[in-house]
Coordinates of C-alpha atoms and ligand atoms in Angstrom, one line a residue:
M25 CA 38.5 -5.1 20.5
K26 CA 35.1 -3.6 21.0
V27 CA 32.0 -5.7 21.4
A28 CA 30.6 -4.5 18.1
E29 CA 33.6 -5.9 16.2
A30 CA 33.9 -9.0 18.3
V31 CA 30.2 -9.9 17.7
G32 CA 30.5 -9.2 14.0
R33 CA 33.5 -11.5 13.7
A34 CA 32.0 -14.2 15.9
L35 CA 28.9 -14.3 13.7
V36 CA 30.9 -14.8 10.6
D37 CA 33.0 -17.5 12.3
A38 CA 29.6 -19.1 13.2
G39 CA 28.7 -19.3 9.5
I40 CA 26.7 -16.1 8.9
T41 CA 28.2 -15.1 5.6
Q42 CA 25.2 -13.2 4.0
V43 CA 23.9 -10.0 5.6
F44 CA 21.3 -7.6 4.3
G45 CA 20.4 -4.3 5.8
V46 CA 20.4 -0.6 5.9
V47 CA 23.3 0.9 7.8
G48 CA 23.0 3.7 10.4
S49 CA 25.3 4.8 13.2
G50 CA 24.2 2.0 15.5
N51 CA 25.0 -0.9 13.3
F52 CA 27.8 0.6 11.3
H53 CA 30.7 -1.0 13.2
L54 CA 29.1 -4.3 13.6
T55 CA 28.2 -4.5 9.9
N56 CA 31.7 -3.4 8.8
A57 CA 33.2 -6.0 11.1
M58 CA 31.2 -8.7 9.4
V59 CA 32.3 -7.5 6.0
A60 CA 35.9 -7.4 7.1
A61 CA 35.6 -10.9 8.3
G62 CA 34.4 -12.1 4.9
A63 CA 30.6 -11.7 4.9
R64 CA 28.8 -10.3 1.9
F65 CA 26.7 -7.3 2.8
V66 CA 23.8 -6.2 0.5
A67 CA 22.6 -2.6 1.2
A68 CA 18.9 -2.5 0.6
R69 CA 17.1 0.8 0.2
H70 CA 14.4 0.0 2.8
E71 CA 14.6 -2.3 5.8
G72 CA 11.4 -3.9 4.8
G73 CA 13.0 -5.0 1.6
A74 CA 16.2 -6.1 3.5
A75 CA 14.3 -8.3 5.9
T76 CA 12.5 -10.1 3.1
M77 CA 15.7 -10.4 1.1
A78 CA 17.3 -12.1 4.1
D79 CA 14.3 -14.3 4.5
A80 CA 14.2 -15.4 0.9
Y81 CA 17.9 -15.9 0.8
A82 CA 17.7 -18.2 3.9
R83 CA 14.8 -20.2 2.4
T84 CA 16.4 -20.7 -1.0
S85 CA 20.0 -21.4 0.2
G86 CA 19.0 -23.4 3.3
T87 CA 21.5 -21.4 5.4
V88 CA 21.0 -18.8 8.1
A89 CA 21.1 -15.2 6.8
A90 CA 21.3 -12.0 8.8
L91 CA 19.6 -8.7 8.7
S92 CA 21.4 -5.7 10.2
V93 CA 19.4 -2.6 11.2
H94 CA 19.7 0.7 13.0
Q95 CA 18.0 1.1 16.4
G96 CA 14.3 2.1 16.5
P97 CA 13.0 3.0 13.1
G98 CA 15.5 0.6 11.4
L99 CA 13.8 -2.2 13.2
T100 CA 10.2 -0.9 12.9
N101 CA 10.7 -0.6 9.1
A102 CA 11.6 -4.3 9.0
M103 CA 8.7 -5.5 11.0
T104 CA 6.4 -6.8 8.2
G105 CA 9.2 -8.8 6.7
L106 CA 10.1 -10.2 10.1
A107 CA 6.5 -11.2 10.8
E108 CA 6.6 -13.1 7.5
A109 CA 9.9 -14.8 8.4
A110 CA 8.8 -15.7 11.9
K111 CA 5.5 -17.2 10.7
S112 CA 7.4 -19.2 8.1
R113 CA 9.9 -20.5 10.7
T114 CA 12.8 -19.1 8.7
P115 CA 16.0 -19.3 10.6
L116 CA 17.0 -15.7 10.4
L117 CA 19.2 -13.5 12.6
V118 CA 18.2 -9.9 13.1
L119 CA 21.0 -7.7 14.4
A120 CA 19.5 -4.5 15.8
A121 CA 21.3 -1.8 17.5
E122 CA 19.3 -0.7 20.6
V123 CA 19.0 2.4 22.7
T124 CA 18.0 1.7 26.3
E125 CA 17.3 5.3 27.4
P126 CA 13.6 6.0 27.0
R127 CA 14.3 9.7 26.3
S128 CA 16.1 8.9 23.1
N129 CA 14.1 9.6 20.0
F130 CA 15.1 6.1 18.8
F131 CA 13.7 4.4 21.8
V132 CA 11.1 1.7 21.3
D133 CA 10.5 -1.5 23.1
Q134 CA 12.4 -3.7 20.7
E135 CA 11.9 -6.9 22.7
A136 CA 8.1 -6.4 22.6
L137 CA 8.3 -5.8 18.9
A138 CA 10.0 -9.1 18.4
R139 CA 7.5 -11.0 20.6
A140 CA 4.6 -9.3 18.8
V141 CA 5.5 -11.0 15.5
G142 CA 6.6 -14.3 16.9
A143 CA 10.4 -13.7 16.7
L144 CA 12.6 -14.6 19.6
P145 CA 14.2 -11.6 21.4
L146 CA 17.7 -12.0 22.8
R147 CA 20.3 -9.4 23.9
V148 CA 24.0 -8.9 24.2
T149 CA 24.4 -7.8 27.8
S150 CA 28.1 -7.4 28.7
A151 CA 31.6 -7.4 27.3
G152 CA 32.4 -10.7 28.9
D153 CA 29.3 -12.5 27.5
A154 CA 28.7 -10.8 24.2
V155 CA 30.3 -13.4 22.0
A156 CA 28.7 -16.3 23.7
E157 CA 25.3 -14.5 23.5
A158 CA 25.8 -13.9 19.8
L159 CA 26.7 -17.6 19.3
T160 CA 23.6 -18.6 21.3
A161 CA 21.5 -16.5 19.0
V162 CA 22.8 -18.4 15.9
H163 CA 22.4 -21.7 17.6
R164 CA 18.8 -21.0 18.5
A165 CA 17.9 -19.7 15.0
V166 CA 19.2 -22.9 13.5
H167 CA 18.0 -25.4 16.1
E168 CA 14.6 -23.9 16.8
R169 CA 14.1 -22.8 13.2
R170 CA 13.2 -19.3 14.4
T171 CA 13.6 -15.7 13.5
V172 CA 15.8 -14.4 16.3
L173 CA 16.3 -10.7 17.2
L174 CA 19.6 -10.0 18.8
N175 CA 19.5 -6.6 20.4
L176 CA 22.8 -4.8 20.7
P177 CA 22.6 -1.9 23.2
L178 CA 24.8 1.0 22.1
P179 CA 26.7 1.2 25.5
V180 CA 27.5 -2.5 25.4
Q181 CA 28.7 -2.3 21.8
A182 CA 31.3 0.2 22.8
L183 CA 32.9 -1.9 25.6
D184 CA 36.2 -3.8 25.2
V185 CA 35.9 -7.5 25.1
P186 CA 38.4 -9.6 27.2
D187 CA 41.3 -11.2 25.4
G188 CA 40.5 -14.5 23.8
A189 CA 36.8 -13.7 23.5
L190 CA 36.6 -15.1 20.0
D191 CA 38.4 -18.3 20.7
R192 CA 35.2 -20.5 20.8
A193 CA 33.4 -18.9 17.9
A194 CA 32.3 -21.7 15.5
P195 CA 29.2 -22.8 13.5
P196 CA 26.6 -24.5 15.6
P197 CA 26.3 -28.3 15.1
P198 CA 23.7 -29.1 12.5
R199 CA 20.2 -29.9 13.7
A200 CA 19.9 -33.7 14.4
A201 CA 17.2 -35.4 12.3
V202 CA 14.3 -36.6 14.5
E203 CA 13.9 -40.4 14.3
P204 CA 10.3 -41.6 14.3
T205 CA 9.2 -44.2 16.8
R206 CA 8.9 -47.8 15.6
A207 CA 5.2 -47.8 16.6
D208 CA 4.5 -44.7 14.5
V209 CA 6.3 -46.1 11.5
T210 CA 4.2 -49.3 11.8
A211 CA 1.0 -47.3 12.1
L212 CA 1.9 -45.3 9.0
T213 CA 2.9 -48.5 7.1
Q214 CA -0.4 -50.1 8.0
A215 CA -2.4 -47.0 6.8
L216 CA -0.5 -47.1 3.6
D217 CA -1.0 -50.8 3.1
R218 CA -4.8 -50.3 3.7
A219 CA -5.1 -47.4 1.3
R220 CA -6.5 -47.8 -2.2
R221 CA -6.1 -44.2 -3.3
P222 CA -3.3 -42.5 -1.4
V223 CA -2.0 -39.0 -2.1
F224 CA 1.1 -37.5 -0.5
V225 CA 1.1 -33.8 0.0
A226 CA 4.6 -32.3 0.7
G227 CA 5.1 -29.0 2.4
R228 CA 7.9 -26.8 3.6
G229 CA 9.4 -29.6 5.7
S230 CA 10.0 -31.6 2.5
R231 CA 12.0 -29.0 0.7
S232 CA 15.2 -30.9 0.2
P233 CA 16.5 -33.3 -2.4
G234 CA 16.9 -36.1 0.2
A235 CA 13.3 -35.7 1.5
R236 CA 11.9 -35.5 -2.1
D237 CA 13.8 -38.7 -3.1
A238 CA 12.5 -40.6 0.0
I239 CA 8.9 -39.4 -0.5
E240 CA 9.0 -40.3 -4.2
A241 CA 10.4 -43.8 -3.5
L242 CA 7.7 -44.5 -0.9
A243 CA 5.0 -43.1 -3.3
D244 CA 6.3 -45.4 -6.1
H245 CA 6.0 -48.4 -3.8
H246 CA 2.4 -47.6 -2.7
G247 CA 1.2 -46.1 -6.0
A248 CA 0.5 -42.8 -4.4
L249 CA 0.0 -39.5 -6.2
L250 CA 2.1 -36.5 -5.3
A251 CA 1.2 -32.9 -4.6
T252 CA 2.7 -30.0 -2.7
S253 CA 1.6 -27.0 -0.7
A254 CA 2.2 -23.6 -2.4
V255 CA 5.5 -23.1 -0.5
A256 CA 6.9 -26.4 -1.8
N257 CA 5.8 -25.7 -5.4
G258 CA 8.2 -27.3 -7.9
L259 CA 9.4 -30.1 -5.5
F260 CA 8.1 -32.9 -7.8
H261 CA 8.7 -31.2 -11.1
G262 CA 9.1 -33.7 -13.8
N263 CA 7.5 -36.6 -11.9
P264 CA 4.7 -38.0 -14.1
W265 CA 2.5 -38.6 -11.0
S266 CA 2.8 -35.1 -9.7
L267 CA -0.5 -33.2 -9.3
D268 CA 1.4 -29.9 -8.7
V269 CA 0.0 -27.6 -6.0
S270 CA -2.9 -28.7 -3.8
G271 CA -5.3 -26.1 -2.5
G272 CA -6.5 -22.7 -3.7
F273 CA -4.1 -22.8 -6.7
A274 CA -5.0 -26.4 -7.6
S275 CA -6.3 -27.1 -11.1
P276 CA -9.7 -28.9 -11.3
L277 CA -8.1 -32.3 -11.9
T278 CA -5.8 -31.8 -8.9
A279 CA -8.6 -30.9 -6.7
E280 CA -10.7 -33.8 -7.9
L281 CA -7.9 -36.3 -7.4
V282 CA -7.0 -35.1 -3.9
R283 CA -10.7 -35.1 -2.9
D284 CA -11.0 -38.6 -4.2
S285 CA -8.2 -39.9 -2.0
D286 CA -8.8 -42.3 0.8
L287 CA -5.5 -41.5 2.5
I288 CA -3.9 -38.1 2.6
V289 CA -0.4 -38.0 4.0
G290 CA 1.0 -34.5 4.8
W291 CA 4.8 -34.6 4.8
G292 CA 6.3 -31.6 6.6
C293 CA 3.0 -29.9 5.6
A294 CA 0.6 -28.0 7.8
L295 CA -2.4 -29.2 5.8
N296 CA -3.9 -25.8 6.5
M297 CA -6.9 -24.0 5.0
W298 CA -5.1 -23.1 1.9
T299 CA -3.6 -26.5 1.1
M300 CA -6.8 -28.4 1.9
R301 CA -9.2 -25.7 0.7
H302 CA -10.8 -25.3 4.2
G303 CA -11.1 -29.1 4.4
Q304 CA -13.1 -29.3 1.1
L305 CA -10.3 -31.4 -0.4
I306 CA -10.6 -34.1 2.3
A307 CA -13.3 -36.7 1.6
P308 CA -15.5 -37.4 4.7
D309 CA -14.1 -41.0 5.1
A310 CA -10.5 -40.2 4.2
T311 CA -7.7 -41.0 6.6
V312 CA -5.4 -38.1 7.2
A313 CA -1.8 -38.6 8.4
Q314 CA 0.8 -36.0 9.1
I315 CA 4.5 -36.2 9.6
D316 CA 6.5 -33.4 11.1
D317 CA 9.7 -33.2 13.2
D318 CA 8.0 -30.5 15.4
P319 CA 5.3 -32.1 17.5
S320 CA 3.5 -28.8 17.9
A321 CA 2.9 -28.7 14.2
L322 CA 0.9 -32.0 14.3
G323 CA -2.8 -31.4 14.2
A324 CA -2.3 -27.6 14.5
H325 CA -4.6 -26.8 11.6
R326 CA -7.0 -29.8 11.5
D327 CA -7.6 -33.1 13.3
V328 CA -5.5 -35.9 11.9
H329 CA -6.0 -39.6 12.4
L330 CA -2.3 -40.4 12.5
A331 CA 0.4 -37.9 13.8
V332 CA 4.0 -38.9 13.4
T333 CA 6.8 -37.0 15.0
G334 CA 9.8 -37.5 12.8
D335 CA 12.1 -36.1 10.2
V336 CA 10.4 -36.3 6.8
E337 CA 13.2 -38.1 5.0
L338 CA 13.9 -40.5 7.8
T339 CA 10.3 -41.3 8.3
A340 CA 9.7 -42.0 4.6
R341 CA 12.8 -44.2 4.4
R342 CA 11.7 -46.2 7.5
A343 CA 8.2 -46.6 6.1
L344 CA 9.7 -48.0 2.9
E345 CA 11.9 -50.4 4.8
T346 CA 8.8 -51.8 6.6
A347 CA 6.4 -51.7 3.6
G348 CA 4.5 -54.7 2.3
E349 CA 4.1 -55.7 -1.3
P350 CA 4.4 -53.0 -3.9
R351 CA 1.0 -51.7 -5.0
R352 CA -0.2 -50.1 -8.2
G353 CA -2.6 -47.8 -6.2
R354 CA -3.6 -44.9 -8.3
R355 CA -1.0 -45.3 -11.0
T356 CA -3.3 -46.5 -13.7
P357 CA -3.1 -45.6 -17.4
D358 CA -6.3 -43.5 -17.1
I359 CA -4.9 -41.4 -14.3
A360 CA -1.6 -41.0 -16.1
E361 CA -3.3 -39.8 -19.2
A362 CA -5.5 -37.4 -17.3
I363 CA -2.5 -35.9 -15.4
A364 CA -0.5 -35.5 -18.6
A365 CA -3.4 -33.7 -20.3
R366 CA -5.1 -31.7 -17.6
V367 CA -3.0 -31.1 -14.5
R368 CA -1.3 -28.0 -15.7
W369 CA -3.5 -24.8 -15.8
R370 CA -1.9 -23.8 -19.1
D371 CA -3.2 -26.9 -20.8
L372 CA -6.8 -26.0 -20.0
A373 CA -8.9 -24.1 -22.5
Y374 CA -10.1 -20.6 -21.4
D375 CA -11.9 -17.7 -23.0
D376 CA -9.1 -15.2 -23.7
T377 CA -10.5 -11.8 -22.6
S378 CA -7.6 -9.8 -24.0
T379 CA -8.7 -6.6 -25.7
R380 CA -6.8 -4.2 -28.1
D381 CA -5.1 -2.5 -25.1
R382 CA -5.2 -5.0 -22.2
I383 CA -3.9 -8.5 -22.1
D384 CA -5.5 -11.5 -20.3
P385 CA -3.2 -12.4 -17.4
R386 CA -3.4 -16.0 -18.4
T387 CA -2.3 -15.3 -21.9
L388 CA 0.5 -13.1 -20.6
S389 CA 1.7 -15.8 -18.1
I390 CA 1.6 -18.6 -20.7
A391 CA 3.6 -16.5 -23.2
L392 CA 6.1 -15.6 -20.5
D393 CA 6.4 -19.3 -19.5
D394 CA 7.4 -19.9 -23.1
I395 CA 9.7 -16.9 -23.5
L396 CA 11.7 -17.0 -20.2
P397 CA 14.4 -19.6 -19.7
A398 CA 13.2 -22.6 -17.7
E399 CA 16.1 -22.3 -15.3
R400 CA 14.4 -19.6 -13.3
V401 CA 13.6 -18.6 -9.7
V402 CA 10.2 -17.0 -9.3
G403 CA 9.2 -14.7 -6.5
V404 CA 5.5 -13.8 -6.1
D405 CA 3.9 -10.8 -4.4
S406 CA 0.4 -10.9 -3.0
G407 CA -2.8 -9.8 -4.7
N408 CA -5.5 -10.9 -7.1
F409 CA -2.9 -11.6 -9.8
M410 CA -0.8 -14.0 -7.7
G411 CA -2.3 -17.3 -8.9
H412 CA -1.3 -16.6 -12.5
P413 CA 2.5 -16.5 -12.1
S414 CA 2.3 -19.2 -9.4
M415 CA 0.5 -21.6 -11.6
Y416 CA 1.4 -20.7 -15.1
L417 CA 5.2 -20.2 -14.7
S418 CA 6.7 -23.6 -14.3
V419 CA 9.7 -23.8 -12.0
P420 CA 12.6 -26.4 -12.1
D421 CA 12.4 -27.4 -8.5
E422 CA 11.4 -26.2 -5.0
N423 CA 14.3 -23.7 -5.0
G424 CA 12.9 -22.2 -8.2
F425 CA 9.9 -20.7 -6.3
C426 CA 9.9 -18.4 -3.3
F427 CA 6.6 -17.8 -1.7
T428 CA 6.7 -15.3 1.2
Q429 CA 2.9 -15.3 1.8
A430 CA 2.6 -16.6 5.4
F431 CA 1.6 -13.0 6.5
Q432 CA -0.2 -12.3 3.2
S433 CA 1.4 -8.9 2.9
I434 CA 1.7 -7.1 -0.4
G435 CA 4.9 -5.4 -1.3
L436 CA 7.4 -8.2 -0.5
G437 CA 7.6 -9.8 -3.9
L438 CA 10.5 -7.8 -5.4
A439 CA 12.7 -8.2 -2.3
T440 CA 11.8 -11.9 -2.2
T441 CA 13.1 -12.3 -5.7
I442 CA 16.3 -10.4 -4.9
G443 CA 17.0 -12.7 -1.9
A444 CA 16.3 -15.8 -3.9
A445 CA 18.3 -14.6 -6.9
L446 CA 21.4 -14.1 -4.7
A447 CA 21.0 -17.6 -3.4
R448 CA 20.6 -19.0 -6.9
P449 CA 22.8 -16.9 -9.2
D450 CA 22.7 -19.6 -11.8
R451 CA 19.0 -18.9 -12.5
L452 CA 17.0 -16.1 -14.1
P453 CA 15.2 -14.3 -11.3
V454 CA 11.5 -13.5 -12.1
A455 CA 9.6 -11.2 -9.8
A456 CA 5.8 -11.4 -10.3
L457 CA 4.1 -8.3 -8.9
G458 CA 0.8 -6.5 -8.8
D459 CA 0.9 -2.7 -9.5
G460 CA 0.1 -2.1 -5.8
G461 CA 2.9 -4.4 -4.5
A462 CA 5.3 -3.2 -7.1
L463 CA 4.9 0.5 -6.1
M464 CA 5.0 -0.4 -2.4
G465 CA 8.4 -2.2 -2.8
A466 CA 9.8 0.1 -5.5
A467 CA 12.7 1.5 -3.5
D468 CA 14.6 -1.8 -4.0
L469 CA 14.4 -1.5 -7.8
D470 CA 17.6 0.5 -7.1
T471 CA 19.1 -2.6 -5.3
V472 CA 18.4 -4.8 -8.3
R473 CA 20.2 -2.4 -10.6
R474 CA 23.1 -1.8 -8.2
L475 CA 23.7 -5.5 -7.7
G476 CA 23.7 -6.1 -11.5
L477 CA 21.0 -8.8 -11.2
P478 CA 19.6 -9.9 -14.6
L479 CA 16.1 -9.8 -13.0
V480 CA 12.8 -9.7 -14.9
A481 CA 10.0 -8.0 -13.0
V482 CA 6.5 -8.6 -14.4
V483 CA 3.9 -6.2 -13.1
Y484 CA 0.3 -7.4 -13.6
N485 CA -0.9 -3.8 -13.8
D486 CA -4.7 -3.4 -13.4
D487 CA -4.4 0.2 -12.1
G488 CA -5.7 -0.7 -8.7
Y489 CA -6.0 -3.1 -5.7
G490 CA -7.6 -5.8 -7.8
A491 CA -8.2 -8.0 -4.9
E492 CA -10.4 -5.4 -3.3
V493 CA -11.9 -4.2 -6.6
H494 CA -13.1 -7.7 -7.5
H495 CA -14.2 -8.7 -4.0
F496 CA -16.3 -5.6 -3.3
G497 CA -17.1 -4.4 -6.8
P498 CA -19.9 -6.9 -7.6
D499 CA -21.9 -5.7 -4.6
G500 CA -21.9 -2.2 -5.8
H501 CA -19.6 -0.6 -3.2
P502 CA -17.8 2.5 -4.1
L503 CA -14.3 1.6 -5.3
D504 CA -12.6 5.1 -5.3
T505 CA -10.3 4.1 -2.4
V506 CA -8.9 1.1 -4.3
E507 CA -8.7 2.3 -7.9
F508 CA -6.0 4.6 -9.2
P509 CA -5.3 6.5 -12.4
P510 CA -2.8 4.7 -14.6
T511 CA 0.8 4.8 -13.4
D512 CA 3.6 4.4 -15.9
I513 CA 5.5 1.8 -14.0
A514 CA 7.8 1.2 -17.0
A515 CA 8.9 4.9 -16.7
V516 CA 9.5 4.5 -13.0
A517 CA 11.7 1.4 -13.7
R518 CA 13.7 3.3 -16.4
G519 CA 14.4 5.9 -13.8
Y520 CA 16.0 3.2 -11.7
G521 CA 18.1 2.0 -14.6
F522 CA 16.0 -0.8 -15.8
E523 CA 15.1 -1.6 -19.4
A524 CA 11.3 -1.5 -19.5
V525 CA 8.5 -2.5 -21.8
T526 CA 4.8 -1.8 -21.7
V527 CA 2.8 -4.8 -22.8
R528 CA -0.8 -4.5 -23.9
T529 CA -0.9 -7.3 -26.5
R530 CA 1.0 -10.5 -27.2
T531 CA 2.9 -8.8 -29.9
D532 CA 4.4 -6.4 -27.4
L533 CA 6.1 -9.4 -25.8
K534 CA 8.6 -9.5 -28.7
A535 CA 10.6 -7.0 -26.7
V536 CA 10.9 -9.5 -23.8
A537 CA 12.2 -12.2 -26.2
D538 CA 14.7 -9.6 -27.5
W539 CA 15.9 -8.9 -23.9
V540 CA 16.2 -12.7 -23.2
A541 CA 18.3 -13.1 -26.3
G542 CA 20.9 -10.9 -24.6
P543 CA 23.1 -9.2 -23.5
R544 CA 20.7 -8.6 -20.5
S545 CA 23.0 -5.8 -19.4
A546 CA 20.2 -4.2 -17.4
P547 CA 17.3 -5.7 -15.6
L548 CA 13.9 -5.7 -17.3
L549 CA 10.6 -4.6 -16.1
I550 CA 7.4 -5.6 -17.9
D551 CA 4.6 -3.2 -17.2
A552 CA 1.7 -5.4 -18.4
K553 CA -1.6 -3.7 -18.6
V554 CA -3.9 -6.6 -17.8
V555 CA -7.7 -6.9 -18.2
K556 CA -9.7 -6.1 -15.2
D557 CA -12.9 -7.9 -16.1
R558 CA -13.1 -10.2 -13.1
G559 CA -11.3 -11.6 -10.1
S560 CA -8.9 -14.6 -10.5
W561 CA -10.2 -18.1 -9.7
W562 CA -8.6 -18.3 -6.3
L563 CA -9.6 -14.9 -5.0
E564 CA -12.8 -15.9 -3.1
E565 CA -10.8 -18.7 -1.5
A566 CA -8.3 -16.0 -0.3
F567 CA -11.1 -13.9 1.3
R568 CA -12.5 -16.9 3.1
G569 CA -9.2 -17.1 4.9
H570 CA -9.6 -13.7 6.5
Ligands
TPP602 C1 0.8 -4.6 3.5 C2 -0.6 -4.9 3.0 N1 -1.5 -3.9 2.9 C3 -2.7 -4.1 2.4 C4 -3.1 -5.4 2.1 C5 -4.5 -5.7 1.6 N2 -4.4 -6.1 0.2 C6 -4.5 -7.4 -0.2 S1 -4.3 -7.5 -1.8 C7 -4.3 -5.9 -2.1 C8 -4.2 -5.3 -3.5 C9 -2.9 -5.5 -4.1 O1 -2.9 -4.8 -5.3 P1 -1.9 -5.2 -6.4 O2 -0.6 -5.4 -5.9 O3 -2.0 -4.2 -7.5 O4 -2.4 -6.6 -6.9 P2 -3.9 -7.0 -7.5 O5 -4.7 -7.4 -6.4 O6 -4.4 -5.8 -8.2 O7 -3.7 -8.1 -8.5 C10 -4.3 -5.2 -0.9 C11 -4.3 -3.7 -0.7 C12 -2.2 -6.4 2.3 N3 -2.4 -7.7 2.1 N4 -0.9 -6.1 2.7

């Protein structure tokens, strides 16, 4: 058996059952071996899309996914998606064929590429070690929560492995939960017992039912309010004390209540410039505590008064075990009433700026929230529009929202939604895109159709790079480089086999309701011509982050 086949089989034995990619000569045998061993392979139309599909699949399923690419350009095409995955600490395995001869057209320093974006480069080096090296790659992806590039040099792939090479191939043991120290738990409990107005802000490290339950139980005990970072949107869905997302997307009431807190506890949450609005959401005399099982994450974005190394769920449970008397904290009838009435953006009054031929993105988003089934998984691209779907489309839980925005790239939204959809086939996938991001990622409209996904793509089409238009326009700069003549994106989508509707007014959304009614035999693209009168509320916040 050749190394290519043995590595492919070993990876499937190690639990890698979902592979995305674009197949060329260098990864042909490896990918086929994985399929033969039982893995599902999704052929994307661009490696950039494939990388983000794998990332989103891993985030939504909680398993390790793989990306399989050809040497050289196969890998360079994937780099933006890999940067996003590496920054987000997605456990992802990138299987890249490799040429080692610099005279080859395909040569590029693949190890350096991986390092440049924060991925971990590893290599298969010999027939005797190939399987063990592949298993190490899976182990490190899982245990270090990293995006790992496993380079597979072509000459090594073609060697014969020794007999019995696959004997020890098995999934890595699960990552052990980090137990917090007793002293840290005591300090946390004391801070909670002292607090009058606590708020818990949950991030990526809280995205599991166990962690959510433990945080909610502790919050109940101390009368804390609950919020999330954008990547954990949906975690506390349905909890009457949930403030939804803290940070740039926060509604005025959410921002006010976080700012009014005397204790902010970040649970598996970076408390970065987005979630804390560059620190503006932290009152000068507030105590800030942070819990993370990775000590390097503690205090990485801001000074914290109390840093606890520990697994989120375990730490919350330990803190509950040692808690004093239950407290009402912030759970007063006044606050309950305010949350029920004003925490959701869609409940706030606004001036609808829709015209006869362009729809206000808020009006569009609210209408879609009503029309589209609640059991949905929403993927969001980047751009001026992005706050609208993120905040107006409610999601059933944290796995109903996939936010690949750690690198703030445009063009990843469609692939994000495809990956998330495959991880949650029980939910309606909704891709929210700007016209710029939609056209950048358009090649994988083909993948949606080929996979038979009942996906809805909503394009907030303002005929331009709205983020730039609204940032630079008011100062009178020329905008020719960022404005475009209208593109009929509905026609583009029809070419890929979608049903498509152009929406200019609320009435046009009837076609969406008809599609929802069934049979949904083709995916749907909504080319929504949105008003371009001004930037969205969170845009200046985004530019402050540059
Ligand atoms: C790959 C990449 N290129 C360029 C940018 C800079 N950029 C940020 S937002 C944006 C405009 C996106 O336009 P569109 O998708 O139509 O959304 P809109 O801002 O109009 O809502 C651009 C070009 C980026 N973030 N990522």
